[in-house]
Amino acid sequence: MQQRRLLIALLLSAGILFLWTYLFPAPAPKNPQQGAAATPSPAAAPSASQAPVATPLPAAPTTAAINQAPQRTITVRTDLYEVKFDTRGAEPISWIIKKNKYSSADIYSVAGRKSERKPLELISPEGLNRQPRQVPFQLQTGDASVDAMLASSTYRVEGAETSPTGDVNLNLSAGEKKQLTFVLEDGNGLQVRKTIGFDADKYETDLALLVKRGDSVVPQVKMTVGPSIGDQGVSHHTFYSVAPEGVAYVGDKLERHTAASVNTNKNSPDHLVLNGPVDWAGVADTYFAMVAIPPQKVNGLEYQTTAYEYKPANGGAAEKRYLITALMPLPSDGSRAIVYAGPKDHYLLTNASSQITAAINRQIDLDGLIDYGYLGWLSRPIAIPILQAITFLYKLTGSYGLAIILFTIVIYSLFFPLKWRSSKAMKKAQALAPRMKELQEKIKGMKQSDPRLKELQMEQLRLMREGNPLGGCLPLLIQMPFLFALYRAITISLDFRQASFLWIPDLSAAEPYMIHLLPILMTGTMVVLQLVTPAPSADPVQRKMMAIGMPLFMLYILWSAPSGLVLYWLVGNIVGFAQQFLINHWTKSEDDKVESPPAKKPPPRKKQVDSAAART
């Protein structure tokens, strides 16, 4: 996954912190008696068999429907979402998410500003405008002529009263449910019934497909999920803003397939077949998803992609994008399946999983839609408690920004004893650096048979144990899981999305201005913190590396990071500076000082004998 880059970058930065001393040891100072001054120191897709590209649909169908009705738009409105179905193809042409069920907060697209909100549309306008259009809920039977007829014919609707204009508006209040059935028949005995049940209190919709020819059920019916479900207002997909991708639970493992990996598939470009029983499958971006859950596990899941060039409305640089669509096998005998179309919020997915499990009588865990990253086994158990802690602090303060600040202070306070010990270790290593350098020079020129070699090596090991510079990097290494977990907490909670703080409009996204003030402040405070932090050596090259190079490297990594994550790092630097100031003041005691090796006494001078006395 793309998040692996962040993990590799931070691990690399941590490695530089404690390997630099050994790779480039500092030269011994001219006066070893003087104490050194304190200075700072996309994922590979799982294997899957490929299938040849499906036969493209013909321009005109060879089979005609005999009960075509007038084309109409059926709009279903609830407090949570608003869906528009076109009777041509019985397909949704708009699916807007309006509200967070858990917090009752309104949801908008990132495309709009606070003064000019825009609805959050899940369905891709690029797919909608194509000919033939690419939208969810399209059926594929394996017969190209039948599939073309199903997509181009208008269906009769049961459960929607006819209005004078032909279009129908269904407004569902809390606790209300509604069922629509789209019906189509042709002259060869083909009958299609697509029944969709809406619940005003859920993001899930019931779906039952009945596809028969005569008295026989047509096998191998697949339904499209997608293309590219997500917030269609994202102007540019970045390192932290994931483009729509395929997500499925196949066999006993979760699989993620980026659209780019499907597009560049060597065996079958733009097409991927996943073998094995499918628990659920769909398409999702960072915060939103559409997933189909069959009543029983099915086989034959496919993903298809189409590349295109996206030009932002604000005139920015064009971006290569992909339409990625899941072809989900579903039973065509009228059995009940479920489609989840909504946020990838941890609490919402947990609640939906419980309800779906009870409805279809098998265990479902949609929390797998959330990408916990390369070390998900580590970050997931930490991210959820972090989310609960920040949510608790939010209830006290009324601001997610203040909640992150308080959370950072608490975390750094808990790590203060570890920082104390590591600073003492770094100071000891700094004081012992000249002697260590002297031993290295002596050992380098000695032969293995020299009896003094073993004695010098033992002394070198003693110095390394007494002042181990690796201890100074321990706080950073231990806090890394919390950094990753906080990033996951921001992406698994819908409330962080578009939560404002001071000048920041959205804590889940980077600052939308030309000058990113928060990352710059983070870099400046990191430079100051590095200058006051003890380093194992006083070498000026290392000083510049740690004090300037590392903050600039982190500035590059976190330039487009979520503002909440940068805020955590900034506050951590400020708290860390205050802690280091106290540590530097308190560690000036005699206990923390390491005495330099005693200098060799000069040989006593010979007494001059008076020449006269000598003669006497």
Coordinates of C-alpha atoms in Angstrom, one line a residue:
M1 CA 0.0 0.0 0.0
Q2 CA 1.0 3.6 -0.4
Q3 CA 1.2 4.0 3.4
R4 CA 4.2 1.7 3.4
R5 CA 6.2 4.7 2.2
L6 CA 5.6 6.5 5.4
L7 CA 6.6 3.5 7.4
I8 CA 9.8 3.1 5.4
A9 CA 10.6 6.8 5.7
L10 CA 10.2 6.9 9.4
L11 CA 12.2 3.7 10.0
L12 CA 14.9 5.1 7.7
S13 CA 15.0 8.3 9.8
A14 CA 15.2 6.3 13.0
G15 CA 18.0 4.2 11.5
I16 CA 20.0 7.3 10.6
L17 CA 19.7 8.6 14.2
F18 CA 21.7 5.7 15.7
L19 CA 23.7 4.3 12.8
W20 CA 25.4 7.5 11.9
T21 CA 27.8 7.4 14.9
Y22 CA 29.1 4.0 13.9
L23 CA 29.3 4.5 10.1
F24 CA 31.0 7.9 10.5
P25 CA 32.7 8.1 13.9
A26 CA 33.6 11.6 15.0
P27 CA 37.3 12.5 15.2
A28 CA 38.7 12.7 18.7
P29 CA 38.9 16.3 20.1
K30 CA 42.3 17.9 20.5
N31 CA 41.9 18.1 24.2
P32 CA 40.3 14.9 25.4
Q33 CA 40.2 16.2 29.0
Q34 CA 37.4 18.6 28.2
G35 CA 33.8 17.2 28.2
A36 CA 32.0 17.4 25.0
A37 CA 29.2 19.9 24.7
A38 CA 25.6 18.7 24.4
T39 CA 24.5 18.5 20.8
P40 CA 21.5 16.9 19.1
S41 CA 21.8 14.2 17.7
P42 CA 1.4 0.7 -4.0
A43 CA 1.6 -2.8 -2.5
A44 CA 2.1 -5.7 -4.4
A45 CA -1.3 -7.3 -5.2
P46 CA -2.0 -10.8 -3.8
S47 CA -1.6 -13.5 -6.3
A48 CA -4.7 -14.2 -8.3
S49 CA -5.4 -16.1 -11.5
Q50 CA -6.2 -14.0 -14.5
A51 CA -9.1 -14.4 -17.0
P52 CA -9.4 -13.1 -20.5
V53 CA -11.1 -9.8 -21.0
A54 CA -14.9 -10.1 -21.3
T55 CA -16.5 -9.6 -24.7
P56 CA -17.4 -5.9 -25.2
L57 CA -21.1 -5.1 -25.4
P58 CA -22.4 -4.6 -29.0
A59 CA -23.6 -1.2 -30.1
A60 CA -27.2 -2.4 -30.5
P61 CA -29.0 -5.3 -28.7
T62 CA -30.4 -8.2 -30.6
T63 CA -33.1 -8.8 -28.1
A64 CA -35.9 -6.3 -27.4
A65 CA -37.9 -5.9 -24.2
I66 CA -41.7 -6.0 -24.7
N67 CA -42.9 -4.3 -21.5
Q68 CA -40.8 -1.1 -21.6
A69 CA -42.2 1.7 -19.6
P70 CA -41.6 5.5 -19.9
Q71 CA -38.2 6.6 -18.6
R72 CA -38.5 8.1 -15.1
T73 CA -36.3 9.0 -12.2
I74 CA -37.1 7.6 -8.8
T75 CA -35.6 9.6 -5.9
V76 CA -35.4 8.1 -2.4
R77 CA -34.5 10.6 0.4
T78 CA -33.6 9.8 4.0
D79 CA -31.8 11.7 6.7
L80 CA -28.7 9.6 5.9
Y81 CA -28.6 9.5 2.1
E82 CA -30.3 10.5 -1.1
V83 CA -30.4 8.0 -4.1
K84 CA -31.7 8.6 -7.6
F85 CA -32.6 5.6 -9.8
D86 CA -33.1 5.8 -13.5
T87 CA -35.7 3.3 -14.8
R88 CA -33.5 2.9 -17.9
G89 CA -31.4 0.0 -16.8
A90 CA -32.8 0.2 -13.2
E91 CA -29.6 1.9 -12.2
P92 CA -28.6 4.5 -9.6
I93 CA -27.3 7.7 -11.2
S94 CA -26.7 9.5 -8.0
W95 CA -25.9 8.3 -4.4
I96 CA -25.3 11.2 -2.0
I97 CA -24.3 10.6 1.6
K98 CA -25.8 13.3 3.8
K99 CA -25.2 12.6 7.5
N100 CA -23.1 10.6 9.9
K101 CA -25.5 8.2 11.6
Y102 CA -23.3 7.9 14.7
S103 CA -22.8 11.6 15.5
S104 CA -25.6 13.1 13.4
A105 CA -23.1 15.5 11.9
D106 CA -23.7 16.6 8.3
I107 CA -21.3 15.2 5.6
Y108 CA -20.1 17.2 2.6
S109 CA -17.7 16.7 -0.2
V110 CA -14.1 18.1 0.2
A111 CA -14.7 20.0 -3.0
G112 CA -16.7 22.7 -1.3
R113 CA -15.7 25.3 1.2
K114 CA -17.3 26.0 4.6
S115 CA -19.3 28.9 3.1
E116 CA -20.2 26.9 0.0
R117 CA -20.9 23.3 0.8
K118 CA -21.2 20.7 -1.9
P119 CA -23.0 17.3 -1.6
L120 CA -20.9 14.2 -1.3
E121 CA -21.5 12.1 -4.4
L122 CA -20.4 8.5 -4.4
I123 CA -21.1 7.8 -8.1
S124 CA -18.4 8.8 -10.6
P125 CA -19.5 11.4 -13.1
E126 CA -16.9 10.1 -15.5
G127 CA -18.6 6.7 -15.6
L128 CA -22.0 8.2 -15.7
N129 CA -21.2 10.3 -18.8
R130 CA -19.6 7.4 -20.8
Q131 CA -21.5 5.6 -23.5
P132 CA -22.6 3.1 -22.5
R133 CA -22.6 4.5 -19.1
Q134 CA -20.8 2.8 -16.2
V135 CA -22.8 2.9 -12.9
P136 CA -23.5 0.5 -10.1
F137 CA -26.2 -2.2 -10.1
Q138 CA -25.7 -3.1 -13.8
L139 CA -26.3 -6.8 -14.5
Q140 CA -24.1 -9.1 -16.6
T141 CA -25.4 -12.5 -17.6
G142 CA -22.5 -13.6 -19.9
D143 CA -24.6 -13.0 -23.0
A144 CA -23.5 -9.7 -24.5
S145 CA -26.8 -9.1 -26.4
V146 CA -28.9 -9.7 -23.3
D147 CA -26.6 -7.5 -21.1
A148 CA -26.9 -4.6 -23.6
M149 CA -30.7 -5.0 -23.6
L150 CA -30.8 -5.0 -19.8
A151 CA -28.8 -1.8 -19.7
S152 CA -30.6 0.1 -22.4
S153 CA -34.3 -0.8 -21.6
T154 CA -36.6 1.0 -19.3
Y155 CA -38.1 -1.0 -16.4
R156 CA -41.5 -1.0 -15.0
V157 CA -41.5 0.0 -11.3
E158 CA -43.6 -1.6 -8.6
G159 CA -43.9 0.2 -5.3
A160 CA -43.7 3.8 -6.6
E161 CA -46.9 5.7 -7.3
T162 CA -47.0 7.6 -10.6
S163 CA -46.8 11.4 -10.4
P164 CA -48.1 13.9 -13.0
T165 CA -44.5 14.6 -14.1
G166 CA -43.6 10.9 -14.2
D167 CA -40.7 11.2 -11.8
V168 CA -41.2 9.9 -8.2
N169 CA -40.0 11.3 -4.9
L170 CA -40.0 9.0 -1.9
N171 CA -39.2 10.7 1.5
L172 CA -38.6 8.2 4.3
S173 CA -38.8 9.4 7.9
A174 CA -36.9 7.8 10.7
G175 CA -37.9 4.2 11.2
E176 CA -39.6 4.0 7.8
K177 CA -38.8 1.4 5.1
K178 CA -39.6 1.3 1.4
Q179 CA -39.2 -1.4 -1.3
L180 CA -39.0 -0.9 -5.0
T181 CA -39.1 -3.6 -7.7
F182 CA -37.9 -2.9 -11.2
V183 CA -39.4 -5.4 -13.7
L184 CA -38.4 -6.2 -17.3
E185 CA -39.5 -8.9 -19.7
D186 CA -38.6 -9.7 -23.3
G187 CA -40.2 -11.8 -26.1
N188 CA -38.1 -14.9 -25.4
G189 CA -39.3 -15.5 -21.9
L190 CA -36.6 -13.6 -20.1
Q191 CA -37.9 -12.0 -16.9
V192 CA -35.8 -9.7 -14.7
R193 CA -36.9 -8.5 -11.3
K194 CA -34.5 -6.2 -9.3
T195 CA -35.9 -5.6 -5.8
I196 CA -34.3 -3.0 -3.6
G197 CA -35.3 -2.3 0.0
F198 CA -34.4 1.0 1.7
D199 CA -34.2 1.7 5.4
A200 CA -34.2 5.3 6.6
D201 CA -32.0 4.3 9.6
K202 CA -29.3 2.3 7.8
Y203 CA -26.7 2.8 5.0
E204 CA -27.4 -0.8 4.0
T205 CA -30.0 -1.6 1.3
D206 CA -31.5 -5.0 0.7
L207 CA -31.1 -6.4 -2.9
A208 CA -32.8 -9.4 -4.4
L209 CA -32.2 -10.4 -8.1
L210 CA -34.5 -12.7 -10.0
V211 CA -33.3 -13.5 -13.6
K212 CA -35.3 -16.3 -15.3
R213 CA -35.7 -17.6 -18.8
G214 CA -39.0 -19.4 -18.8
D215 CA -39.0 -21.5 -15.6
S216 CA -35.2 -21.7 -15.3
V217 CA -33.0 -19.4 -13.3
V218 CA -30.2 -17.8 -15.4
P219 CA -26.9 -18.8 -13.7
Q220 CA -23.8 -16.7 -13.4
V221 CA -25.3 -13.3 -13.0
K222 CA -22.9 -10.6 -11.9
M223 CA -23.6 -7.1 -10.7
T224 CA -21.4 -4.1 -11.0
V225 CA -20.2 -2.3 -7.8
G226 CA -18.7 1.0 -8.9
P227 CA -16.9 2.4 -10.8
S228 CA -14.7 4.3 -8.4
I229 CA -17.0 4.8 -5.5
G230 CA -15.8 7.6 -3.2
D231 CA -15.9 11.3 -2.7
Q232 CA -16.0 12.6 -6.3
G233 CA -14.9 16.1 -5.2
V234 CA -11.3 15.1 -4.4
S235 CA -9.3 17.4 -6.7
H236 CA -6.1 15.3 -6.5
H237 CA -5.3 12.0 -5.0
T238 CA -2.1 12.1 -2.8
F239 CA 0.0 10.0 -0.6
Y240 CA -2.6 10.4 2.2
S241 CA -5.8 10.6 0.0
V242 CA -6.3 7.1 -1.4
A243 CA -7.8 6.8 -4.8
P244 CA -10.7 4.3 -5.2
E245 CA -9.5 0.7 -5.1
G246 CA -10.9 -2.8 -5.0
V247 CA -11.4 -4.3 -1.6
A248 CA -12.6 -7.8 -1.1
Y249 CA -12.5 -10.6 1.5
V250 CA -11.6 -13.7 -0.5
G251 CA -11.0 -17.1 1.1
D252 CA -9.6 -16.3 4.5
K253 CA -7.8 -13.1 3.8
L254 CA -8.5 -9.5 2.9
E255 CA -7.3 -8.3 -0.5
R256 CA -6.7 -4.8 -1.8
H257 CA -6.1 -4.0 -5.4
T258 CA -5.3 -0.5 -6.6
A259 CA -6.7 0.5 -9.9
A260 CA -3.2 1.1 -11.2
S261 CA -2.2 -2.4 -10.5
V262 CA -5.2 -3.8 -12.3
N263 CA -4.6 -1.5 -15.2
T264 CA -1.0 -2.6 -15.6
N265 CA -1.7 -6.3 -15.2
K266 CA 0.7 -8.0 -17.6
N267 CA -1.4 -11.1 -18.2
S268 CA -4.7 -9.3 -18.8
P269 CA -4.5 -5.5 -18.7
D270 CA -7.5 -3.8 -17.0
H271 CA -8.9 -7.1 -15.8
L272 CA -8.4 -9.2 -12.7
V273 CA -10.1 -12.4 -11.6
L274 CA -9.9 -13.4 -7.9
N275 CA -10.3 -17.1 -7.3
G276 CA -11.8 -18.4 -4.1
P277 CA -15.0 -18.0 -2.0
V278 CA -15.9 -14.3 -1.7
D279 CA -17.3 -13.1 1.6
W280 CA -17.9 -9.6 0.4
A281 CA -16.4 -7.2 -2.2
G282 CA -16.6 -3.7 -3.4
V283 CA -14.8 -0.4 -4.2
A284 CA -13.7 2.2 -1.7
D285 CA -11.6 5.3 -1.2
T286 CA -10.2 6.7 2.0
Y287 CA -13.5 7.4 3.8
F288 CA -16.4 5.9 1.7
A289 CA -17.3 2.5 0.2
M290 CA -19.9 0.5 -1.7
V291 CA -19.8 -3.2 -0.8
A292 CA -22.0 -6.2 -1.9
I293 CA -22.6 -9.0 0.6
P294 CA -24.1 -12.1 -0.8
P295 CA -26.3 -14.5 1.3
Q296 CA -23.7 -17.2 0.9
K297 CA -20.1 -17.1 -0.3
V298 CA -19.7 -17.0 -4.0
N299 CA -17.0 -17.5 -6.6
G300 CA -15.9 -15.6 -9.7
L301 CA -15.2 -12.1 -8.5
E302 CA -13.7 -9.8 -11.1
Y303 CA -12.3 -6.3 -11.3
Q304 CA -12.1 -4.1 -14.4
T305 CA -10.4 -0.7 -14.9
T306 CA -10.5 2.0 -17.5
A307 CA -7.8 4.8 -17.5
Y308 CA -8.7 8.4 -18.2
E309 CA -7.3 11.9 -17.7
Y310 CA -8.9 14.1 -15.0
K311 CA -8.6 17.8 -15.2
P312 CA -9.5 19.7 -12.0
A313 CA -12.1 22.4 -12.2
N314 CA -9.7 24.9 -10.5
G315 CA -7.3 24.6 -13.4
G316 CA -4.7 22.5 -11.7
A317 CA -2.4 19.9 -13.3
A318 CA -4.2 17.0 -15.0
E319 CA -4.1 13.6 -13.2
K320 CA -4.3 10.1 -14.5
R321 CA -7.2 8.3 -13.0
Y322 CA -9.0 5.0 -13.4
L323 CA -12.5 3.8 -13.3
I324 CA -12.4 0.6 -11.2
T325 CA -15.4 -1.7 -11.1
A326 CA -16.1 -4.9 -9.2
L327 CA -18.2 -7.5 -11.0
M328 CA -19.7 -9.3 -8.0
P329 CA -21.4 -12.7 -8.5
L330 CA -24.9 -12.7 -6.8
P331 CA -27.6 -15.3 -6.7
S332 CA -30.3 -14.8 -9.3
D333 CA -33.0 -16.8 -7.7
G334 CA -34.4 -13.9 -5.6
S335 CA -32.3 -14.6 -2.5
R336 CA -31.6 -11.6 -0.3
A337 CA -28.2 -9.9 -0.6
I338 CA -27.1 -6.6 1.1
V339 CA -25.3 -3.6 -0.3
Y340 CA -23.5 -1.2 2.1
A341 CA -23.0 2.2 0.7
G342 CA -21.7 4.7 3.2
P343 CA -18.8 5.9 5.3
K344 CA -15.8 3.7 6.4
D345 CA -16.1 4.9 9.9
H346 CA -15.0 2.4 12.6
Y347 CA -18.1 2.7 14.7
L348 CA -20.5 2.7 11.7
L349 CA -18.8 -0.4 10.2
T350 CA -18.9 -2.2 13.5
N351 CA -22.6 -1.6 13.9
A352 CA -23.4 -2.5 10.3
S353 CA -21.4 -5.7 10.5
S354 CA -23.4 -6.8 13.5
Q355 CA -26.7 -6.1 11.8
I356 CA -25.6 -7.8 8.5
T357 CA -24.3 -10.8 10.4
A358 CA -27.8 -11.2 12.0
A359 CA -29.6 -10.7 8.7
I360 CA -27.7 -13.3 6.6
N361 CA -26.8 -15.6 9.5
R362 CA -23.0 -15.7 8.9
Q363 CA -20.2 -13.7 10.3
I364 CA -19.3 -10.4 8.5
D365 CA -16.6 -7.9 9.5
L366 CA -16.7 -4.8 7.3
D367 CA -14.0 -3.2 9.5
G368 CA -11.6 -4.7 7.0
L369 CA -12.6 -1.9 4.6
I370 CA -10.3 0.3 6.7
D371 CA -6.7 0.2 5.7
Y372 CA -4.7 -0.1 8.9
G373 CA -1.5 -0.1 6.9
Y374 CA 1.4 -2.4 6.5
L375 CA 1.7 -3.1 10.2
G376 CA -2.1 -3.3 10.7
W377 CA -1.7 -6.1 13.3
L378 CA 0.2 -3.5 15.4
S379 CA -1.6 -0.2 14.6
R380 CA -5.2 -1.6 14.8
P381 CA -5.2 -2.5 18.5
I382 CA -3.6 0.9 19.3
A383 CA -5.7 3.0 16.9
I384 CA -9.1 2.1 18.3
P385 CA -8.2 3.0 21.9
I386 CA -6.6 6.2 20.6
L387 CA -9.8 7.1 18.8
Q388 CA -11.8 6.4 22.0
A389 CA -9.5 8.6 24.0
I390 CA -9.6 11.5 21.6
T391 CA -13.4 11.2 21.3
F392 CA -13.6 11.4 25.1
L393 CA -11.4 14.5 25.1
Y394 CA -13.5 16.0 22.3
K395 CA -16.6 15.6 24.5
L396 CA -14.8 17.6 27.2
T397 CA -13.4 20.3 24.9
G398 CA -15.8 20.5 22.0
S399 CA -12.8 20.6 19.6
Y400 CA -10.9 17.8 17.9
G401 CA -7.9 20.1 17.6
L402 CA -7.8 20.7 21.4
A403 CA -8.4 17.0 21.9
I404 CA -5.4 16.1 19.9
I405 CA -3.3 18.6 21.8
L406 CA -4.3 17.2 25.2
F407 CA -3.8 13.7 23.9
T408 CA -0.3 14.5 22.8
I409 CA 0.6 16.1 26.2
V410 CA -0.7 12.9 28.0
I411 CA 1.3 10.6 25.7
Y412 CA 4.6 12.5 26.0
S413 CA 4.1 12.7 29.7
L414 CA 3.8 9.0 29.9
F415 CA 7.1 8.6 27.9
F416 CA 8.9 11.2 30.0
P417 CA 10.8 8.6 32.2
L418 CA 12.0 6.8 29.1
K419 CA 13.2 10.1 27.6
W420 CA 15.0 10.9 30.8
R421 CA 16.9 7.6 30.7
S422 CA 17.7 7.9 27.0
S423 CA 19.1 11.4 27.5
K424 CA 21.4 10.2 30.2
A425 CA 22.6 7.4 28.0
M426 CA 23.3 9.9 25.1
K427 CA 25.2 12.2 27.5
K428 CA 27.4 9.3 28.7
A429 CA 28.0 8.2 25.1
Q430 CA 29.0 11.8 24.3
A431 CA 31.5 11.9 27.1
L432 CA 33.0 8.6 26.2
A433 CA 33.2 9.3 22.5
P434 CA 36.9 10.4 22.6
R435 CA 38.0 7.3 24.5
M436 CA 36.0 5.1 22.2
K437 CA 37.6 6.8 19.2
E438 CA 41.0 6.2 20.7
L439 CA 40.3 2.5 21.3
Q440 CA 39.1 2.1 17.7
E441 CA 42.3 3.6 16.4
K442 CA 44.5 1.3 18.6
I443 CA 42.5 -1.8 17.7
K444 CA 42.6 -1.0 14.0
G445 CA 46.4 -1.2 13.9
M446 CA 46.9 -4.3 16.1
K447 CA 47.4 -7.8 15.0
Q448 CA 45.2 -10.6 16.1
S449 CA 48.1 -12.2 18.0
D450 CA 48.7 -9.1 20.1
P451 CA 48.0 -10.0 23.7
R452 CA 46.7 -6.5 24.4
L453 CA 43.9 -6.8 21.8
K454 CA 41.6 -8.7 24.0
E455 CA 42.0 -6.2 26.8
L456 CA 41.2 -3.3 24.6
Q457 CA 38.2 -5.1 23.1
M458 CA 36.9 -5.7 26.6
E459 CA 37.3 -2.1 27.5
Q460 CA 35.5 -1.1 24.3
L461 CA 32.5 -3.4 25.2
R462 CA 32.4 -1.9 28.7
L463 CA 32.3 1.6 27.3
M464 CA 29.5 0.6 24.9
R465 CA 27.4 -0.8 27.7
E466 CA 28.0 2.2 29.9
G467 CA 27.1 4.8 27.2
N468 CA 25.0 3.1 24.6
P469 CA 24.0 5.7 21.9
L470 CA 21.2 3.4 20.7
G471 CA 19.3 4.3 23.9
G472 CA 18.7 7.8 22.6
C473 CA 16.7 6.6 19.7
L474 CA 14.5 4.4 21.8
P475 CA 11.8 7.0 22.5
L476 CA 11.4 7.6 18.8
L477 CA 11.1 3.9 18.0
I478 CA 8.5 3.3 20.7
Q479 CA 6.5 6.4 19.7
M480 CA 6.4 5.3 16.1
P481 CA 3.5 2.9 16.6
F482 CA 1.5 5.7 18.3
L483 CA 2.2 8.0 15.3
F484 CA 1.0 5.3 12.9
A485 CA -2.0 4.5 15.1
L486 CA -3.0 8.2 15.3
Y487 CA -2.9 8.4 11.5
R488 CA -5.2 5.4 11.4
A489 CA -7.4 6.9 14.0
I490 CA -7.8 10.0 11.9
T491 CA -8.8 7.9 8.8
I492 CA -11.1 5.5 10.7
S493 CA -13.2 8.2 12.3
L494 CA -15.6 10.2 10.1
D495 CA -15.7 13.0 12.7
F496 CA -12.1 14.0 12.1
R497 CA -13.1 14.6 8.4
Q498 CA -13.8 18.3 7.9
A499 CA -13.3 19.0 11.7
S500 CA -11.9 22.6 11.8
F501 CA -9.4 24.0 14.2
L502 CA -8.1 27.6 14.2
W503 CA -7.2 28.3 10.5
I504 CA -7.3 24.7 9.6
P505 CA -10.6 23.7 7.8
D506 CA -10.1 19.9 7.9
L507 CA -7.9 18.0 10.3
S508 CA -8.1 14.9 8.1
A509 CA -6.5 16.7 5.1
A510 CA -3.5 18.8 4.4
E511 CA -3.8 22.6 4.7
P512 CA -5.4 23.9 1.5
Y513 CA -3.2 26.9 1.2
M514 CA 0.0 27.7 -0.8
I515 CA 2.0 28.1 2.4
H516 CA 1.6 25.1 4.8
L517 CA 2.0 26.9 8.1
L518 CA 1.6 23.8 10.3
P519 CA 4.3 21.7 8.6
I520 CA 6.7 24.7 8.6
L521 CA 6.1 25.3 12.4
M522 CA 6.6 21.6 12.9
T523 CA 10.0 21.7 11.1
G524 CA 11.2 24.8 13.0
T525 CA 10.3 23.3 16.4
M526 CA 12.0 20.0 15.4
V527 CA 15.3 21.9 14.6
V528 CA 15.2 23.6 18.0
L529 CA 14.5 20.2 19.7
Q530 CA 17.4 18.6 17.9
L531 CA 19.8 21.4 19.0
V532 CA 19.0 20.9 22.7
T533 CA 18.9 17.1 22.6
P534 CA 22.2 15.4 23.6
A535 CA 24.0 13.5 20.8
P536 CA 26.6 10.7 21.2
S537 CA 29.1 12.9 19.4
A538 CA 30.0 16.5 19.0
D539 CA 31.0 16.1 15.3
P540 CA 29.6 19.2 13.5
V541 CA 28.7 17.1 10.4
Q542 CA 26.4 14.9 12.6
R543 CA 25.1 18.1 14.2
K544 CA 24.0 19.5 10.9
M545 CA 22.6 16.1 9.8
M546 CA 20.4 15.7 12.9
A547 CA 19.5 19.4 13.4
I548 CA 18.8 20.4 9.8
G549 CA 18.7 17.4 7.5
M550 CA 16.3 15.3 9.5
P551 CA 13.7 18.0 10.0
L552 CA 13.8 18.9 6.3
F553 CA 13.3 15.2 5.5
M554 CA 10.3 15.1 7.8
L555 CA 8.9 18.3 6.2
Y556 CA 9.0 16.5 2.9
I557 CA 7.2 13.4 4.3
L558 CA 4.5 15.4 6.2
W559 CA 4.0 18.2 3.7
S560 CA 0.7 16.8 2.5
A561 CA -0.1 14.8 5.6
P562 CA -3.4 15.2 7.5
S563 CA -3.3 18.4 9.6
G564 CA -4.3 16.4 12.7
L565 CA -1.1 14.3 12.3
V566 CA 1.1 17.3 11.8
L567 CA -0.5 19.0 14.8
Y568 CA 0.3 16.0 17.0
W569 CA 4.0 16.1 15.8
L570 CA 4.2 19.9 16.4
V571 CA 2.8 19.8 19.9
G572 CA 5.0 16.8 20.6
N573 CA 8.1 18.9 19.6
I574 CA 7.0 21.7 21.9
V575 CA 6.4 19.3 24.9
G576 CA 9.6 17.5 24.0
F577 CA 11.5 20.8 24.1
A578 CA 10.2 21.6 27.6
Q579 CA 11.0 18.1 28.8
Q580 CA 14.5 18.2 27.4
F581 CA 15.2 21.6 28.9
L582 CA 14.3 20.2 32.4
I583 CA 16.4 17.0 31.7
N584 CA 19.4 19.1 30.6
H585 CA 19.1 21.1 33.8
W586 CA 18.6 18.1 36.1
T587 CA 21.3 15.9 34.6
K588 CA 24.2 18.3 35.6
S589 CA 24.8 16.4 38.7
E590 CA 27.9 14.5 39.5
D591 CA 26.2 11.2 39.0
D592 CA 25.7 11.8 35.3
K593 CA 29.2 12.9 34.6
V594 CA 31.6 10.4 33.2
E595 CA 35.2 11.0 34.3
S596 CA 37.7 11.0 31.5
P597 CA 40.5 8.4 31.7
P598 CA 43.3 9.7 33.9
A599 CA 46.2 11.2 32.1
K600 CA 49.5 9.5 32.3
K601 CA 51.8 11.2 34.8
P602 CA 55.1 12.5 33.4
P603 CA 58.2 10.8 34.6
P604 CA 59.8 12.5 37.6
R605 CA 62.6 14.9 36.7
K606 CA 66.1 13.9 37.8
K607 CA 67.6 16.1 40.4
Q608 CA 70.4 18.2 39.1
V609 CA 73.5 17.7 41.1
D610 CA 75.4 20.7 41.9
S611 CA 78.8 20.6 40.2
A612 CA 80.5 21.9 43.2
A613 CA 79.0 19.4 45.4
A614 CA 79.8 16.7 42.9
R615 CA 83.4 17.7 42.9
T616 CA 83.3 17.6 46.7

